[in-house]
Tab-separated table of C-alpha atoms in Angstrom:
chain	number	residue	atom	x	y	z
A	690	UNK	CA	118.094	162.291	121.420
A	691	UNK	CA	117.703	161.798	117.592
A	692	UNK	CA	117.089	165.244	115.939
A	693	UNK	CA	113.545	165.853	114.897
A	694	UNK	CA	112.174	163.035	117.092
A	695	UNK	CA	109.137	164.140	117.999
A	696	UNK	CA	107.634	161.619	121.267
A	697	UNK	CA	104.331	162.378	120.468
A	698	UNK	CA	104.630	160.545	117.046
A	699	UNK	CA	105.453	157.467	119.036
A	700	UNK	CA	101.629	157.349	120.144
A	701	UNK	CA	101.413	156.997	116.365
A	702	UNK	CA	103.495	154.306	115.331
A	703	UNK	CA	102.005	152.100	117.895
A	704	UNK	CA	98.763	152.746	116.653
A	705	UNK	CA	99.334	151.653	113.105
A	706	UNK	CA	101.185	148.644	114.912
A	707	UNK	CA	98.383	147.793	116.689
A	708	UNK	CA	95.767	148.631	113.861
A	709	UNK	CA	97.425	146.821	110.674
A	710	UNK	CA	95.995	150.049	108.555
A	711	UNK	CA	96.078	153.885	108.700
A	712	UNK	CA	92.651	154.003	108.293
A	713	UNK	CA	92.085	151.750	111.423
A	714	UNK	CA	94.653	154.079	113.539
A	715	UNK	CA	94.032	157.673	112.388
A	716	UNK	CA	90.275	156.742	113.030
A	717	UNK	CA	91.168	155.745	116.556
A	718	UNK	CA	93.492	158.592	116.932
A	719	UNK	CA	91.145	160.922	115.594
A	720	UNK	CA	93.521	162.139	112.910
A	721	UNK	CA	93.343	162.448	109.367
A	722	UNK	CA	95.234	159.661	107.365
A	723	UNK	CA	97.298	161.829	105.519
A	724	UNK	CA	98.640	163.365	109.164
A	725	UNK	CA	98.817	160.130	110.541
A	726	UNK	CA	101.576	159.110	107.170
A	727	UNK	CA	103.195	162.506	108.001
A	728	UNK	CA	104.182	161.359	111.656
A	729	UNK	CA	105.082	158.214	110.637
A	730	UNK	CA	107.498	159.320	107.773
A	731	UNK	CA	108.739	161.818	110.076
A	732	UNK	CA	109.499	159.519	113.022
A	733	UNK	CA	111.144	156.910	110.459
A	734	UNK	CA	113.099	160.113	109.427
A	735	UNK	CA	114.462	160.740	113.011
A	736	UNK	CA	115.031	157.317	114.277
A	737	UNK	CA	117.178	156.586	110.561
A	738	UNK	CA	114.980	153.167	110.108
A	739	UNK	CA	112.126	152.051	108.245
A	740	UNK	CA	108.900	151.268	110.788
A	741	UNK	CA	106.519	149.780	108.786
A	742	UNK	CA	106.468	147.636	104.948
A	743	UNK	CA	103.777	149.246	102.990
A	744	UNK	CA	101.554	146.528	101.656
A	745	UNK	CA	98.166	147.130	99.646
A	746	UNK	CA	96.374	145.680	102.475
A	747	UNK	CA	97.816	147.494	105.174
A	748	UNK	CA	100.893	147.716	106.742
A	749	UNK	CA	103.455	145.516	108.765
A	750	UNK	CA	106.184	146.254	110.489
A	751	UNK	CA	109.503	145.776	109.987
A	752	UNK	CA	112.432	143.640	111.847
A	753	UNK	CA	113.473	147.457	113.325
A	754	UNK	CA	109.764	148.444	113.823
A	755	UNK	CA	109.086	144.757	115.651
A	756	UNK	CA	111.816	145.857	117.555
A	757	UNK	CA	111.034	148.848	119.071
A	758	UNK	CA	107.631	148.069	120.410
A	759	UNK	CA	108.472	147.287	123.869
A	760	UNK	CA	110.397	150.216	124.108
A	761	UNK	CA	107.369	152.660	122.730
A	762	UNK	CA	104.883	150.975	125.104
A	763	UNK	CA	107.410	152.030	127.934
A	764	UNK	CA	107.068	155.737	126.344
A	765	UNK	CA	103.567	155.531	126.432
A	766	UNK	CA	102.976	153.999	130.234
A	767	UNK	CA	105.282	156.827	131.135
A	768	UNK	CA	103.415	159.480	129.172
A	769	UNK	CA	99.956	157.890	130.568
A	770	UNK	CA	101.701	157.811	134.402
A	771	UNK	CA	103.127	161.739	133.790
A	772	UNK	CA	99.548	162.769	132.864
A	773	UNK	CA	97.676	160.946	135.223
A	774	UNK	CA	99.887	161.697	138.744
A	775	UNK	CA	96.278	164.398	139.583
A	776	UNK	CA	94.369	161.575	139.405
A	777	UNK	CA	95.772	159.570	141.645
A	778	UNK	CA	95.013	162.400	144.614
A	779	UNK	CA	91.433	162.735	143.531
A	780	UNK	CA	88.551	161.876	145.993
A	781	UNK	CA	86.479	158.539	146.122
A	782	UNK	CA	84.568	159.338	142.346
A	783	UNK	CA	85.210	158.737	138.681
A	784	UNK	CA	85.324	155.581	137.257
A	785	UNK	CA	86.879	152.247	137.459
A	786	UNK	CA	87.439	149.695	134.352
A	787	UNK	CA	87.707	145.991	135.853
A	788	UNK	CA	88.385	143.745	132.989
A	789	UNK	CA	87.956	140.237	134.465
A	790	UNK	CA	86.543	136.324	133.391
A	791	UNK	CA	82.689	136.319	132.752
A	792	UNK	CA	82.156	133.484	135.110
A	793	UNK	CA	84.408	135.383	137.786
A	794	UNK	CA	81.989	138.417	137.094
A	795	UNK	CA	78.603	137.036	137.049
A	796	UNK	CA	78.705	134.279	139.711
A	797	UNK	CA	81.407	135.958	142.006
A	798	UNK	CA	81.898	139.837	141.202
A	799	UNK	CA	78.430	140.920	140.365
A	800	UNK	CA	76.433	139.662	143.063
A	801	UNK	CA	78.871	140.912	145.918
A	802	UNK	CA	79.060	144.506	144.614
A	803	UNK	CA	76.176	146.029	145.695
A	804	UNK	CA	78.189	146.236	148.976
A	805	UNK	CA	80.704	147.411	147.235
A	806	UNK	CA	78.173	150.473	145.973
A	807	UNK	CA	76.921	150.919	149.207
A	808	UNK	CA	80.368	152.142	150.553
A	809	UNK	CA	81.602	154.516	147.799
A	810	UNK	CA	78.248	155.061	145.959
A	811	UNK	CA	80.199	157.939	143.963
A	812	UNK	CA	82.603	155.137	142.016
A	813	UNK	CA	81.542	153.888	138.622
A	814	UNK	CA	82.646	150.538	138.075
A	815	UNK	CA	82.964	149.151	134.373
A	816	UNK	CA	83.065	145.277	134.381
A	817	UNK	CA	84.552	144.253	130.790
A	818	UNK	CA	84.325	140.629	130.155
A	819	UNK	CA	85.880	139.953	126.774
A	820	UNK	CA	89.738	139.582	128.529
A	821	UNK	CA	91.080	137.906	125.399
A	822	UNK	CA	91.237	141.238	123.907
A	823	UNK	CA	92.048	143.458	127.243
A	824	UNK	CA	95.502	144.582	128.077
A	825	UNK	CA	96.425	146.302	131.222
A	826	UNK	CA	99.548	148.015	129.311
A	827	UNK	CA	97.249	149.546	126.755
A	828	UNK	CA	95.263	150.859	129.403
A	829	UNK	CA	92.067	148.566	127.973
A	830	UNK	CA	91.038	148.232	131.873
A	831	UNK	CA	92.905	150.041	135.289
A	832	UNK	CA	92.873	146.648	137.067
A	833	UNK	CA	92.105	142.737	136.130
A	834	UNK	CA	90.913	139.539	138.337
A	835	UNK	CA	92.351	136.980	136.013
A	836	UNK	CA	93.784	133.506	135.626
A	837	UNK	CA	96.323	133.559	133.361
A	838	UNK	CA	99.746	135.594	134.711
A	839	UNK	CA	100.704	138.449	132.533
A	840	UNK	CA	103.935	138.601	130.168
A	841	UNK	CA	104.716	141.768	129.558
A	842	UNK	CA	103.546	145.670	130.792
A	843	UNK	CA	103.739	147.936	133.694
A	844	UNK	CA	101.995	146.105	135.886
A	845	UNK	CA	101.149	144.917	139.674
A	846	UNK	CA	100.687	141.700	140.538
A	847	UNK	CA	98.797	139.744	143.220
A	848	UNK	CA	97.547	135.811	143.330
A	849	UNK	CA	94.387	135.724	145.349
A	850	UNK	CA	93.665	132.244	145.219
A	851	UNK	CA	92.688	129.562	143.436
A	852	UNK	CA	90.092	128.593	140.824
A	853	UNK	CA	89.394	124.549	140.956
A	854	UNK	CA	88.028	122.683	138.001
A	855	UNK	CA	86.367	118.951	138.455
A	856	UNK	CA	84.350	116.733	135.368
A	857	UNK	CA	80.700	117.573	135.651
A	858	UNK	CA	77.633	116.260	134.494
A	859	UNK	CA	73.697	116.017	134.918
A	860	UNK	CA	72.001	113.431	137.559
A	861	UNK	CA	70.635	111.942	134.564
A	862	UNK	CA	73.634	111.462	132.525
A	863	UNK	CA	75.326	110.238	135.538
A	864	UNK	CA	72.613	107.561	135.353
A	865	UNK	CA	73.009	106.231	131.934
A	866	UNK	CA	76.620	106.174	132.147
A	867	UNK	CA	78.259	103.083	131.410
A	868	UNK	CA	81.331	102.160	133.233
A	869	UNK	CA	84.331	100.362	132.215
A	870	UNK	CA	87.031	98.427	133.474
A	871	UNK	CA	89.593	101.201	133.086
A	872	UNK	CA	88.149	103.766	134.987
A	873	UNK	CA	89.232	107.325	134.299
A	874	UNK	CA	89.635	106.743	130.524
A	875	UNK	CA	86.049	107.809	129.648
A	876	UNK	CA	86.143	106.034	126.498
A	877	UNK	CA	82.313	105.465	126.261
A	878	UNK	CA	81.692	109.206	127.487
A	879	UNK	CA	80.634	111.971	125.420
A	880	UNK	CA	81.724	115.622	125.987
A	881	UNK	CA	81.151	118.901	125.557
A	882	UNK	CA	83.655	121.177	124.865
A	883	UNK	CA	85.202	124.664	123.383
A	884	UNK	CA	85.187	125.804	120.230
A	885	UNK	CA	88.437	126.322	118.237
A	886	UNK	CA	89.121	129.820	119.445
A	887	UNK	CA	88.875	128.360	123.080
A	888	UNK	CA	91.762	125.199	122.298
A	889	UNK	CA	94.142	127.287	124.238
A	890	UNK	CA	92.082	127.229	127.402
A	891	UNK	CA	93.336	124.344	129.771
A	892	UNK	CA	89.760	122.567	130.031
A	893	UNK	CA	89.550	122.659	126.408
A	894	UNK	CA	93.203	120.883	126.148
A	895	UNK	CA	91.921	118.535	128.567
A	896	UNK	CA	89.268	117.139	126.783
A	897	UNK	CA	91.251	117.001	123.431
A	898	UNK	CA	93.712	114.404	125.589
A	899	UNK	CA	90.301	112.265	126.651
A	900	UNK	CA	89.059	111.954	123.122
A	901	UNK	CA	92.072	111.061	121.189
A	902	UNK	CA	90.364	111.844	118.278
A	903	UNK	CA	86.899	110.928	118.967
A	904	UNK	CA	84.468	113.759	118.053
A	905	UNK	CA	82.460	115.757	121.533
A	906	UNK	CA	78.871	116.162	121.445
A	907	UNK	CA	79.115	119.687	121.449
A	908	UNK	CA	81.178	122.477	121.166
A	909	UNK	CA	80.593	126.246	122.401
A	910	UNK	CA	82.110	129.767	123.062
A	911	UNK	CA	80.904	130.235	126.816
A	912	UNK	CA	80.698	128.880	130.148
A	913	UNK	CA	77.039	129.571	130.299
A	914	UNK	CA	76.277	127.108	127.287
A	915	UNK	CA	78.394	124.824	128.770
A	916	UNK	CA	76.665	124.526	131.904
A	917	UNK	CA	73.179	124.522	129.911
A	918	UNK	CA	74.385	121.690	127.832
A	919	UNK	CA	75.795	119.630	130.520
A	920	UNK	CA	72.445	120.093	132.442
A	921	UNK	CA	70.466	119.140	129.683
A	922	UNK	CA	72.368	115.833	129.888
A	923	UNK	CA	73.919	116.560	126.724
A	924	UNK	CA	77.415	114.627	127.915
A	925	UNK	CA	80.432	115.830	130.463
A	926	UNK	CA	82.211	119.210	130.836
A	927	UNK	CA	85.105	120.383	132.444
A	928	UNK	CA	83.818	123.171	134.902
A	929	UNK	CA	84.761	125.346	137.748
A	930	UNK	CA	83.328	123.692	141.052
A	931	UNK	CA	81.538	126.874	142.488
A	932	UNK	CA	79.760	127.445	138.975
A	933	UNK	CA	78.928	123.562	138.607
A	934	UNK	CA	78.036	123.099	141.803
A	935	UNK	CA	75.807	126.182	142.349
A	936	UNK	CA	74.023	124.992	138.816
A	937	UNK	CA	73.057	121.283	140.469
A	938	UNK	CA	75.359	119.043	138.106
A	939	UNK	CA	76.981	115.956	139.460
A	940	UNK	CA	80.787	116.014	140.275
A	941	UNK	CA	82.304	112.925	138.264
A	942	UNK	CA	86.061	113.874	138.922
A	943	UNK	CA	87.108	116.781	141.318
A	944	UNK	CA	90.577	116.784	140.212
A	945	UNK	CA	91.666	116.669	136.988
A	946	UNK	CA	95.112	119.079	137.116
A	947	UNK	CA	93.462	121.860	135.368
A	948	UNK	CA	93.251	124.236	138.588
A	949	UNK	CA	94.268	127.753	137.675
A	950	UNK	CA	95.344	130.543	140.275
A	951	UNK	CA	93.709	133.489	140.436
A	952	UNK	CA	95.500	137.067	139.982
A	953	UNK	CA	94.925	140.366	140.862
A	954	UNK	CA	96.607	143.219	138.471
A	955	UNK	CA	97.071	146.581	138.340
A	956	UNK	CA	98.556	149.188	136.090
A	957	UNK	CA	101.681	150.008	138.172
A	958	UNK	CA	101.112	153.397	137.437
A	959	UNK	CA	97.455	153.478	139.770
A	960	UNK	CA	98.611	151.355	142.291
A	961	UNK	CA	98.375	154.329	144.619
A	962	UNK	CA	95.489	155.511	143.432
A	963	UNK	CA	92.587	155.504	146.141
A	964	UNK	CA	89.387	154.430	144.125
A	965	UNK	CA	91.800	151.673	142.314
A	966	UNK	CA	92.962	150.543	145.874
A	967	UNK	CA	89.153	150.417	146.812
A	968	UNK	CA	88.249	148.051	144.349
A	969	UNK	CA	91.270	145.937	144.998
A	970	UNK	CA	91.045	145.581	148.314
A	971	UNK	CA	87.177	144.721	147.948
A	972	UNK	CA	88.387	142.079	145.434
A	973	UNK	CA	90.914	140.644	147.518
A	974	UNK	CA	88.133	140.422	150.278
A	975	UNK	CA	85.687	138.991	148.424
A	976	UNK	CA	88.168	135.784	146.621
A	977	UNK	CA	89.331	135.608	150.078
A	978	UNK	CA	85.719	134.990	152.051
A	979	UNK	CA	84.920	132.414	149.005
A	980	UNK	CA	88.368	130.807	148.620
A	981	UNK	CA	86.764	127.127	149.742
A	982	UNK	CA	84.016	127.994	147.529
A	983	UNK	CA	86.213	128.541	144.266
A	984	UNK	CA	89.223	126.165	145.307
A	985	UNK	CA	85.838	123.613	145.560
């Protein structure tokens, strides 16, 4: 072990890594700033290597820095698994922080958990929707229902099931469409689509392939106004079938190769923990008894 390394000041260095600024981290450690420098300097002094390039507007890490943050986020899952073992023998209370899809949550989650509350009324469950910025590994959430399969952490994994997608519209859209020799190439269609910070999402890549170019009707940042817009006969949208379905929209196409499994992951570290195992199970249950429903 490097003298003067001090494993604490790892907790540190990945939050300046993770912040940009010491302002950002020392506020989130609750330090001072000129602490927060201290353990920085200090662990650059025991490791022999520079962390960070100190830049007006914040600072970046180096090639050495870059490569050591895999190996600090092991430290810190360790330190968080050490610290936590009591927890994992405690009785059927606290809380629990599900970090899951908003569509999953509100047509799927939500409605089934009262029966969830009925059998450990004690547990506190915290649904967090905004998963683009949830990581298991940073201990964001203790357990995620998601669709895309994680890279990297200390994590459990489980696929559940599958979430189908078809081309939806309203019954009166669906009635002024025109249709075309080449069916399937939409060209006199108009759709509605994500936004530029949703082009990742499959749907989203989907339509880009259908327009070649051609301009939507309408772009948002939610499910929710997607559904309203396609109901209001505002053009087509690539939905999920139980959400589409459920909202009275016509099914135009009910495969279009955007289908996305569904996973079930826990921080490795809480897989034994009995409230975390609760709400998994129930989870499992629950995709399980709707897996028609969501495959459509």
């Amino acid at each position: 072990m490097p003298r003067g390394l001090v494993w604490d000041d790892t907790r540190a260095f990945l939050a300046v890594a993770r912040c940009g600024t010491l302002s950002a981290a020392a506020s989130q450690l609750n330090l001072g700033i000129a602490t927060l420098s201290r353990r920085i300097e200090r662990l650059e002094t025991a490791l022999k290597l520079p962390l960070f390039v100190r830049q007006q507007s914040g600072y970046q890490l180096t090639e050495d820095g870059a490569d050591l943050i895999e190996k600090a986020e092991a430290l810190e899952a360790a330190a968080q698994a050490f610290t936590s073992e009591a927890d994992l023998q405690t009785q059927m209370s606290g809380q629990v922080r599900l970090a899951t899809a908003e569509n999953l949550a509100t047509e799927l989650i939500l409605p089934a958990l009262p029966e969830f509350r009925a059998q450990y009324p004690e547990l506190l469950v915290e649904v967090v929707t905004d998963i683009s910025t949830t990581n298991l590994h940073r201990r964001d959430a203790d357990l995620a229902v998601r669709m895309v399969r994680p890279e990297r952490g200390n994590v459990t994994l489980r696929r559940l099931g599958t979430l189908g997608y078809g081309l939806y519209c309203s019954p009166d859209y669906e009635s002024r469409r025109e249709t075309t020799p080449d069916l399937g190439d939409y060209d006199t269609d108009i759709f509605i689509t994500w936004g530029e910070m949703q082009s990742h999402l499959p749907a989203a890549q989907w339509v880009e392939r259908i327009l070649r170019g051609r301009t939507p009707a309408l772009t948002t940042t939610s499910l929710a106004a997607q559904v309203a817009a396609a109901k209001a006969g505002l053009g087509l949208a690539v939905l999920p079938h139980f959400i589409a379905r459920d909202a009275g929209l016509v099914c135009v196409d009910s495969d279009i190769g955007v289908d996305q499994p569904i996973y079930l992951v826990i921080q490795t570290d809480l897989a034994r923990s009995r409230r975390i195992r609760a709400l998994a199970d129930f989870l499992t249950d629950l995709v399980a008894r709707n897996r028609e429903r969501l495959s459509g």
